[in-house]
Amino acid sequence: MELTERKKKVLRTIVDLYIRTAEPVGSKVIAELPDMNFSSATIRNDMADLTAMGYLEQPHTSAGRIPSAAGYRLYVDELMASYRLSLDEANTINTAIEEKMQRVDKLMEKVAKLVSQATDLPAISVASRAGSAVVKRFDLILAGSGSFILVMMLSNDQVVNKLIKLPLDVGENDLKLLSAVLNATMVQLPAEEFTPGLMERLINSAGAASSLVPIIVDFTAETLRSQNSTNMAVAGQARLLQHPEYHDVQKAQRMLTSLDEDTLSTLPAVMQGSNGTKVLVGPENVAEELKDTSVVMTKFDIGDGLQGMIGVVGPTRMDYAKVTARLSYFAESLSKMFAKPEQPQLPEAPKDEEA
C-alpha cells in the first residue's frame, strides 16, 4: 500500500487537529477544511489505509482516528511545519533567562523550571562533563611534621591536593618510589578502572609506602567521580495533569511517580554523539516508564568542560513543532549566555619603515 502525498496530507492534518483538540478526528471535519480539496469519502478511504498501515488508531467505535506512535514519528521526521517563535515568545524567554540566570549556582534547577514554564510540560535539565576526567600527573611533596601533600593534575587542568599523614617508617625516598609507581600505573585511567587487581599491583610495587596506596586510590577515585558527576533537575511534573491523557487518576499517578531522576537518568546517554534536537516517540524511549510518552531533547554548551542538556516529557499528542522550536531557542540562548567573551586582540605594532 503506497503512502501517497494525499495520504501524508491527511495524516498531517489529523495530527495537527488532534494536537489542538485531543479529540479523535473524523473525515467530515477534515473535508470541511479550506485547503482539503477531497471528498469526505476519499478522505475516509485514506484514513482506513493509514490505519491499516499503522499510522492511525481508532480508539472507539466512532469514525474518528488518532495518530499512533508510528504516525507521530512520520509527522516529526517529514510532515510537521516549522514553528517560528513570535517576537513576544522570544522576548519572554530572553527576559526569563536574564532575570533568573544571574547566578550559576542551582543552574540546572532554574533551567528546568524555565523550560517547563515555556513549554507547559515537565522538563529535565542536565549538566555533565564532556569527557571523563583522569589524572595526568601525581606529585608527592614532603611537608614535614610527619605528613606529605598528594598533588594531582587532572585532564581538565584542575589541580587537587590532600594532606596525608606519613607513617613513621616512610621517608622521602619511599615517597619518590611511590610517586614513580603512581605515574607509571594510574595516570590516564578513569575511576572505573581502579580495580582490586590494580590496587594489588600498586601495593606490591610501592615498597615501604604500600600502606599509603589504599588512601591515595580511594581519594583519587572520589575526586574523579566528583569531576565526572552529572547534575540533574526535574521540574513541572504536575503540568501533565492538565492534559486529557492524564485525567484518569490511576494513569496520572503512575506517570507522576515515574518522572524522577532515576527514570530520566537514561536520557542523557541517548544524546551521546547527537547534534541538534532529538525526539523519542512512545515506544522509542529506553525507560519502560516512558513508553507511553514522547521526549524532546537538545544540548547546549556551558563552558569549562561542561555540557548541558534540556528536554521535556509529555503526551505523544504534544505540539512537536512548537516544543522543538522553543527548546532550540533556549539552547542557543543558554550557549550564548555561558560563552566566554572573546579576548580583545591587541593591535599589531607598526612596522619600521625602511629607510
Short mmCIF file of C-alpha atoms in Angstrom, two decimals:
data_model
loop_
_atom_site.label_atom_id
_atom_site.label_comp_id
_atom_site.label_asym_id
_atom_site.label_seq_id
_atom_site.Cartn_x
_atom_site.Cartn_y
_atom_site.Cartn_z
CA MET A 1 0.00 0.00 0.00
CA GLU A 2 1.52 3.30 -1.11
CA LEU A 3 1.87 6.28 1.20
CA THR A 4 0.86 8.97 -1.31
CA GLU A 5 1.24 12.70 -0.88
CA ARG A 6 -2.52 12.92 -0.32
CA LYS A 7 -2.35 10.37 2.49
CA LYS A 8 0.55 12.31 4.03
CA LYS A 9 -1.52 15.48 3.90
CA VAL A 10 -4.43 13.72 5.59
CA LEU A 11 -2.12 12.33 8.28
CA ARG A 12 -0.52 15.73 8.90
CA THR A 13 -3.96 17.31 9.22
CA ILE A 14 -5.14 14.66 11.67
CA VAL A 15 -2.03 15.09 13.85
CA ASP A 16 -2.39 18.89 13.81
CA LEU A 17 -6.08 18.70 14.75
CA TYR A 18 -5.54 16.08 17.44
CA ILE A 19 -2.73 18.13 18.99
CA ARG A 20 -5.09 21.11 19.28
CA THR A 21 -8.27 19.31 20.38
CA ALA A 22 -7.26 15.97 22.00
CA GLU A 23 -10.35 14.53 20.25
CA PRO A 24 -10.47 11.78 17.58
CA VAL A 25 -10.64 13.31 14.11
CA GLY A 26 -13.31 12.30 11.57
CA SER A 27 -13.30 12.55 7.78
CA LYS A 28 -16.09 15.12 7.73
CA VAL A 29 -14.09 17.58 9.84
CA ILE A 30 -11.09 17.21 7.51
CA ALA A 31 -13.17 17.60 4.35
CA GLU A 32 -14.55 20.93 5.62
CA LEU A 33 -11.09 22.48 5.92
CA PRO A 34 -10.42 25.08 3.20
CA ASP A 35 -7.17 23.51 2.00
CA MET A 36 -8.58 19.97 1.63
CA ASN A 37 -9.95 19.61 -1.90
CA PHE A 38 -11.02 16.00 -1.45
CA SER A 39 -14.38 14.43 -0.79
CA SER A 40 -15.29 13.01 2.58
CA ALA A 41 -15.40 9.52 1.04
CA THR A 42 -11.88 9.87 -0.37
CA ILE A 43 -10.55 11.08 2.98
CA ARG A 44 -12.37 8.25 4.76
CA ASN A 45 -10.67 5.71 2.46
CA ASP A 46 -7.28 7.31 3.08
CA MET A 47 -7.88 7.18 6.84
CA ALA A 48 -8.71 3.47 6.56
CA ASP A 49 -5.50 2.89 4.62
CA LEU A 50 -3.45 4.90 7.15
CA THR A 51 -4.96 2.82 9.93
CA ALA A 52 -4.08 -0.42 8.13
CA MET A 53 -0.53 0.89 7.64
CA GLY A 54 -0.19 1.56 11.37
CA TYR A 55 -0.10 5.38 11.25
CA LEU A 56 -3.57 5.88 12.78
CA GLU A 57 -5.59 4.21 15.51
CA GLN A 58 -9.31 4.01 16.18
CA PRO A 59 -9.77 4.32 19.95
CA HIS A 60 -13.53 3.74 19.95
CA THR A 61 -16.24 2.50 17.60
CA SER A 62 -16.68 6.04 16.26
CA ALA A 63 -15.35 7.05 12.87
CA GLY A 64 -12.69 9.29 14.44
CA ARG A 65 -8.99 8.42 14.33
CA ILE A 66 -5.97 9.42 16.41
CA PRO A 67 -2.26 9.19 15.50
CA SER A 68 -0.24 6.14 16.53
CA ALA A 69 3.39 6.26 17.67
CA ALA A 70 4.41 5.47 14.07
CA GLY A 71 2.19 8.31 12.86
CA TYR A 72 3.83 10.76 15.23
CA ARG A 73 7.27 9.56 14.14
CA LEU A 74 6.47 10.16 10.44
CA TYR A 75 4.99 13.54 11.38
CA VAL A 76 8.14 14.59 13.26
CA ASP A 77 10.51 13.29 10.57
CA GLU A 78 8.74 14.53 7.43
CA LEU A 79 5.39 16.25 7.83
CA MET A 80 5.32 18.89 10.54
CA ALA A 81 5.72 22.52 9.52
CA SER A 82 8.45 24.55 11.15
CA TYR A 83 7.30 26.72 14.01
CA ARG A 84 8.58 30.27 14.13
CA LEU A 85 8.71 31.89 17.54
CA SER A 86 6.83 35.13 17.82
CA LEU A 87 8.68 38.20 18.98
CA ASP A 88 6.76 38.06 22.27
CA GLU A 89 7.79 34.43 22.85
CA ALA A 90 11.46 35.21 22.16
CA ASN A 91 11.33 38.26 24.43
CA THR A 92 9.65 36.25 27.19
CA ILE A 93 12.38 33.59 27.09
CA ASN A 94 15.18 36.18 26.96
CA THR A 95 13.71 38.14 29.87
CA ALA A 96 13.30 34.99 31.95
CA ILE A 97 16.90 33.96 31.30
CA GLU A 98 18.32 37.40 32.08
CA GLU A 99 16.30 37.76 35.29
CA LYS A 100 16.62 34.27 36.71
CA MET A 101 20.01 33.08 35.50
CA GLN A 102 22.21 35.75 37.03
CA ARG A 103 23.92 33.20 39.26
CA VAL A 104 25.23 29.82 38.15
CA ASP A 105 24.54 28.01 41.42
CA LYS A 106 21.50 25.77 41.22
CA LEU A 107 21.78 26.25 37.48
CA MET A 108 20.03 23.04 36.45
CA GLU A 109 17.09 23.58 38.78
CA LYS A 110 16.48 27.05 37.38
CA VAL A 111 16.85 25.90 33.78
CA ALA A 112 14.36 23.07 34.30
CA LYS A 113 11.80 25.45 35.79
CA LEU A 114 12.21 27.94 32.95
CA VAL A 115 11.87 25.27 30.26
CA SER A 116 8.81 23.81 31.98
CA GLN A 117 7.18 27.23 32.13
CA ALA A 118 7.97 27.94 28.47
CA THR A 119 6.65 24.60 27.18
CA ASP A 120 3.95 23.89 29.79
CA LEU A 121 5.37 20.36 30.16
CA PRO A 122 7.55 18.53 32.68
CA ALA A 123 11.18 19.43 31.98
CA ILE A 124 14.60 17.96 32.66
CA SER A 125 17.95 19.73 32.64
CA VAL A 126 21.35 18.10 32.94
CA ALA A 127 24.93 19.31 33.26
CA SER A 128 27.76 16.85 32.83
CA ARG A 129 31.41 16.84 31.91
CA ALA A 130 32.05 16.48 28.20
CA GLY A 131 34.50 13.65 28.89
CA SER A 132 35.72 11.54 31.79
CA ALA A 133 38.38 13.26 33.87
CA VAL A 134 41.62 11.38 34.53
CA VAL A 135 44.85 12.15 36.37
CA LYS A 136 47.67 13.50 34.20
CA ARG A 137 50.34 13.51 36.92
CA PHE A 138 50.89 12.66 40.59
CA ASP A 139 53.29 14.55 42.85
CA LEU A 140 54.07 13.63 46.49
CA ILE A 141 55.64 16.50 48.40
CA LEU A 142 57.12 16.01 51.88
CA ALA A 143 55.55 18.60 54.17
CA GLY A 144 57.36 17.94 57.43
CA SER A 145 55.72 17.20 60.77
CA GLY A 146 55.11 13.61 59.69
CA SER A 147 52.92 14.36 56.64
CA PHE A 148 53.05 14.85 52.87
CA ILE A 149 50.91 16.55 50.24
CA LEU A 150 49.37 14.50 47.44
CA VAL A 151 49.04 16.73 44.35
CA MET A 152 47.07 15.59 41.29
CA MET A 153 46.97 17.39 37.95
CA LEU A 154 43.72 16.44 36.19
CA SER A 155 42.97 16.25 32.49
CA ASN A 156 40.62 19.24 32.77
CA ASP A 157 43.59 21.31 34.03
CA GLN A 158 42.36 21.38 37.62
CA VAL A 159 44.81 20.74 40.45
CA VAL A 160 43.64 18.84 43.53
CA ASN A 161 45.66 18.23 46.68
CA LYS A 162 45.31 16.48 50.01
CA LEU A 163 47.42 16.50 53.18
CA ILE A 164 48.09 12.91 54.30
CA LYS A 165 49.75 11.69 57.50
CA LEU A 166 53.01 9.88 56.87
CA PRO A 167 53.76 6.52 58.55
CA LEU A 168 56.83 6.55 60.78
CA ASP A 169 58.76 4.12 58.63
CA VAL A 170 58.26 6.01 55.33
CA GLY A 171 60.77 8.61 54.24
CA GLU A 172 61.43 10.91 51.28
CA ASN A 173 62.97 8.19 49.12
CA ASP A 174 59.93 5.97 49.70
CA LEU A 175 57.67 8.81 48.54
CA LYS A 176 59.74 9.18 45.37
CA LEU A 177 59.30 5.48 44.64
CA LEU A 178 55.55 5.66 45.28
CA SER A 179 55.26 8.73 43.05
CA ALA A 180 57.02 6.90 40.22
CA VAL A 181 54.73 3.88 40.67
CA LEU A 182 51.59 6.04 40.60
CA ASN A 183 52.68 7.90 37.47
CA ALA A 184 53.56 4.64 35.75
CA THR A 185 50.31 2.87 36.66
CA MET A 186 47.40 5.22 37.43
CA VAL A 187 47.64 8.17 35.05
CA GLN A 188 45.08 8.42 32.22
CA LEU A 189 42.83 5.84 33.90
CA PRO A 190 39.14 6.58 34.61
CA ALA A 191 37.83 5.74 38.08
CA GLU A 192 36.01 2.69 36.69
CA GLU A 193 39.38 1.02 36.06
CA PHE A 194 40.54 1.27 39.69
CA THR A 195 40.07 -2.46 40.23
CA PRO A 196 41.24 -4.68 43.13
CA GLY A 197 43.84 -6.07 40.73
CA LEU A 198 45.25 -2.58 40.13
CA MET A 199 45.33 -1.93 43.88
CA GLU A 200 47.26 -5.18 44.44
CA ARG A 201 49.86 -4.30 41.78
CA LEU A 202 50.37 -0.87 43.33
CA ILE A 203 50.81 -2.29 46.81
CA ASN A 204 53.33 -4.88 45.60
CA SER A 205 55.37 -2.18 43.82
CA ALA A 206 55.26 0.59 46.47
CA GLY A 207 57.77 -0.90 48.92
CA ALA A 208 57.71 0.68 52.39
CA ALA A 209 54.98 3.13 51.30
CA SER A 210 52.49 0.36 50.41
CA SER A 211 50.21 1.29 53.33
CA LEU A 212 49.55 4.65 51.62
CA VAL A 213 48.22 3.07 48.41
CA PRO A 214 44.59 2.45 49.58
CA ILE A 215 44.33 6.04 50.88
CA ILE A 216 45.62 7.52 47.61
CA VAL A 217 43.49 5.28 45.38
CA ASP A 218 40.30 6.00 47.35
CA PHE A 219 40.89 9.76 47.28
CA THR A 220 41.73 9.70 43.56
CA ALA A 221 38.61 7.69 42.72
CA GLU A 222 36.41 10.00 44.79
CA THR A 223 37.94 13.07 43.11
CA LEU A 224 37.42 11.70 39.58
CA ARG A 225 33.83 10.67 40.32
CA SER A 226 33.05 14.16 41.61
CA GLN A 227 34.57 15.66 38.46
CA ASN A 228 32.50 13.38 36.22
CA SER A 229 29.26 13.63 38.18
CA THR A 230 26.04 14.57 36.41
CA ASN A 231 23.87 17.31 37.86
CA MET A 232 20.20 16.78 37.01
CA ALA A 233 17.00 18.59 37.84
CA VAL A 234 13.34 17.85 37.07
CA ALA A 235 10.55 20.41 37.24
CA GLY A 236 6.88 20.80 36.36
CA GLN A 237 5.72 17.19 36.73
CA ALA A 238 2.25 18.36 37.80
CA ARG A 239 1.77 20.08 34.43
CA LEU A 240 0.90 16.68 32.99
CA LEU A 241 -2.39 16.73 34.88
CA GLN A 242 -3.85 19.41 32.61
CA HIS A 243 -3.63 17.12 29.57
CA PRO A 244 -6.66 14.93 28.79
CA GLU A 245 -4.46 11.83 28.57
CA TYR A 246 -3.85 12.03 32.32
CA HIS A 247 -7.33 12.86 33.58
CA ASP A 248 -7.53 9.23 34.68
CA VAL A 249 -6.29 9.36 38.29
CA GLN A 250 -4.52 6.00 38.29
CA LYS A 251 -2.74 6.67 35.00
CA ALA A 252 -1.70 10.12 36.18
CA GLN A 253 -0.39 8.75 39.47
CA ARG A 254 1.70 6.08 37.73
CA MET A 255 3.15 8.66 35.38
CA LEU A 256 3.95 11.24 38.07
CA THR A 257 5.68 8.71 40.31
CA SER A 258 7.88 7.60 37.40
CA LEU A 259 9.04 11.12 36.48
CA ASP A 260 12.01 11.08 38.83
CA GLU A 261 15.74 11.34 38.34
CA ASP A 262 16.24 7.56 38.31
CA THR A 263 13.90 7.12 35.33
CA LEU A 264 15.08 10.20 33.46
CA SER A 265 18.77 9.46 34.04
CA THR A 266 18.72 7.26 30.93
CA LEU A 267 18.02 10.25 28.66
CA PRO A 268 21.46 11.95 28.59
CA ALA A 269 23.01 8.75 27.21
CA VAL A 270 20.58 8.90 24.28
CA MET A 271 22.05 12.28 23.32
CA GLN A 272 25.64 10.98 23.17
CA GLY A 273 27.02 11.72 19.73
CA SER A 274 23.84 13.54 18.68
CA ASN A 275 23.67 17.07 17.40
CA GLY A 276 20.58 19.25 17.35
CA THR A 277 17.24 18.22 18.74
CA LYS A 278 16.27 14.58 19.29
CA VAL A 279 12.67 13.32 19.54
CA LEU A 280 11.73 9.97 21.09
CA VAL A 281 8.15 8.95 20.39
CA GLY A 282 6.46 6.49 22.76
CA PRO A 283 8.00 3.03 22.40
CA GLU A 284 11.31 4.53 21.22
CA ASN A 285 12.09 5.52 24.82
CA VAL A 286 14.58 3.30 26.65
CA ALA A 287 12.92 3.53 30.05
CA GLU A 288 9.82 1.35 30.33
CA GLU A 289 8.04 4.06 32.34
CA LEU A 290 8.26 6.45 29.38
CA LYS A 291 6.86 4.12 26.71
CA ASP A 292 3.52 5.99 26.60
CA THR A 293 5.10 9.44 26.39
CA SER A 294 7.26 11.44 23.99
CA VAL A 295 10.54 13.10 24.91
CA VAL A 296 12.19 16.03 23.12
CA MET A 297 15.80 16.90 24.00
CA THR A 298 18.57 19.21 22.85
CA LYS A 299 22.07 20.20 24.01
CA PHE A 300 23.73 23.47 24.95
CA ASP A 301 27.27 24.43 25.94
CA ILE A 302 28.01 25.66 29.44
CA GLY A 303 31.77 26.02 29.08
CA ASP A 304 34.61 24.89 31.38
CA GLY A 305 34.23 21.34 30.09
CA LEU A 306 30.53 21.14 30.94
CA GLN A 307 27.81 20.06 28.51
CA GLY A 308 24.18 20.97 29.16
CA MET A 309 21.03 19.20 28.04
CA ILE A 310 17.40 20.26 28.29
CA GLY A 311 14.31 18.26 27.45
CA VAL A 312 10.61 17.83 28.06
CA VAL A 313 8.37 14.83 28.66
CA GLY A 314 4.74 14.83 27.61
CA PRO A 315 1.93 13.04 25.85
CA THR A 316 2.58 11.76 22.34
CA ARG A 317 0.00 14.38 21.32
CA MET A 318 2.36 17.24 22.18
CA ASP A 319 2.90 20.06 19.69
CA TYR A 320 6.29 18.88 18.42
CA ALA A 321 6.94 21.87 16.16
CA LYS A 322 6.37 24.41 18.92
CA VAL A 323 8.25 22.40 21.56
CA THR A 324 11.32 21.79 19.37
CA ALA A 325 11.40 25.47 18.35
CA ARG A 326 11.29 26.64 21.97
CA LEU A 327 13.88 24.14 23.17
CA SER A 328 16.22 25.06 20.31
CA TYR A 329 15.86 28.74 21.12
CA PHE A 330 16.51 28.03 24.80
CA ALA A 331 19.62 26.02 23.94
CA GLU A 332 21.01 28.72 21.64
CA SER A 333 20.33 31.45 24.22
CA LEU A 334 21.92 29.46 27.06
CA SER A 335 25.01 28.65 24.96
CA LYS A 336 25.44 32.35 24.15
CA MET A 337 24.94 33.33 27.77
CA PHE A 338 27.64 30.94 29.02
CA ALA A 339 30.07 31.63 26.18
CA LYS A 340 33.23 33.23 27.44
CA PRO A 341 33.74 36.70 25.97
CA GLU A 342 36.47 36.79 23.40
CA GLN A 343 39.65 38.47 24.49
CA PRO A 344 40.19 41.69 22.54
CA GLN A 345 43.08 41.43 20.15
CA LEU A 346 45.85 43.92 20.67
CA PRO A 347 46.69 45.99 17.61
CA GLU A 348 49.87 45.00 15.90
CA ALA A 349 52.81 47.26 16.42
CA PRO A 350 53.59 49.34 13.33
CA LYS A 351 56.46 48.01 11.31
CA ASP A 352 59.51 50.20 10.95
CA GLU A 353 59.60 51.81 7.56
CA GLU A 354 62.66 51.09 5.53
CA ALA A 355 64.98 53.97 5.19
#
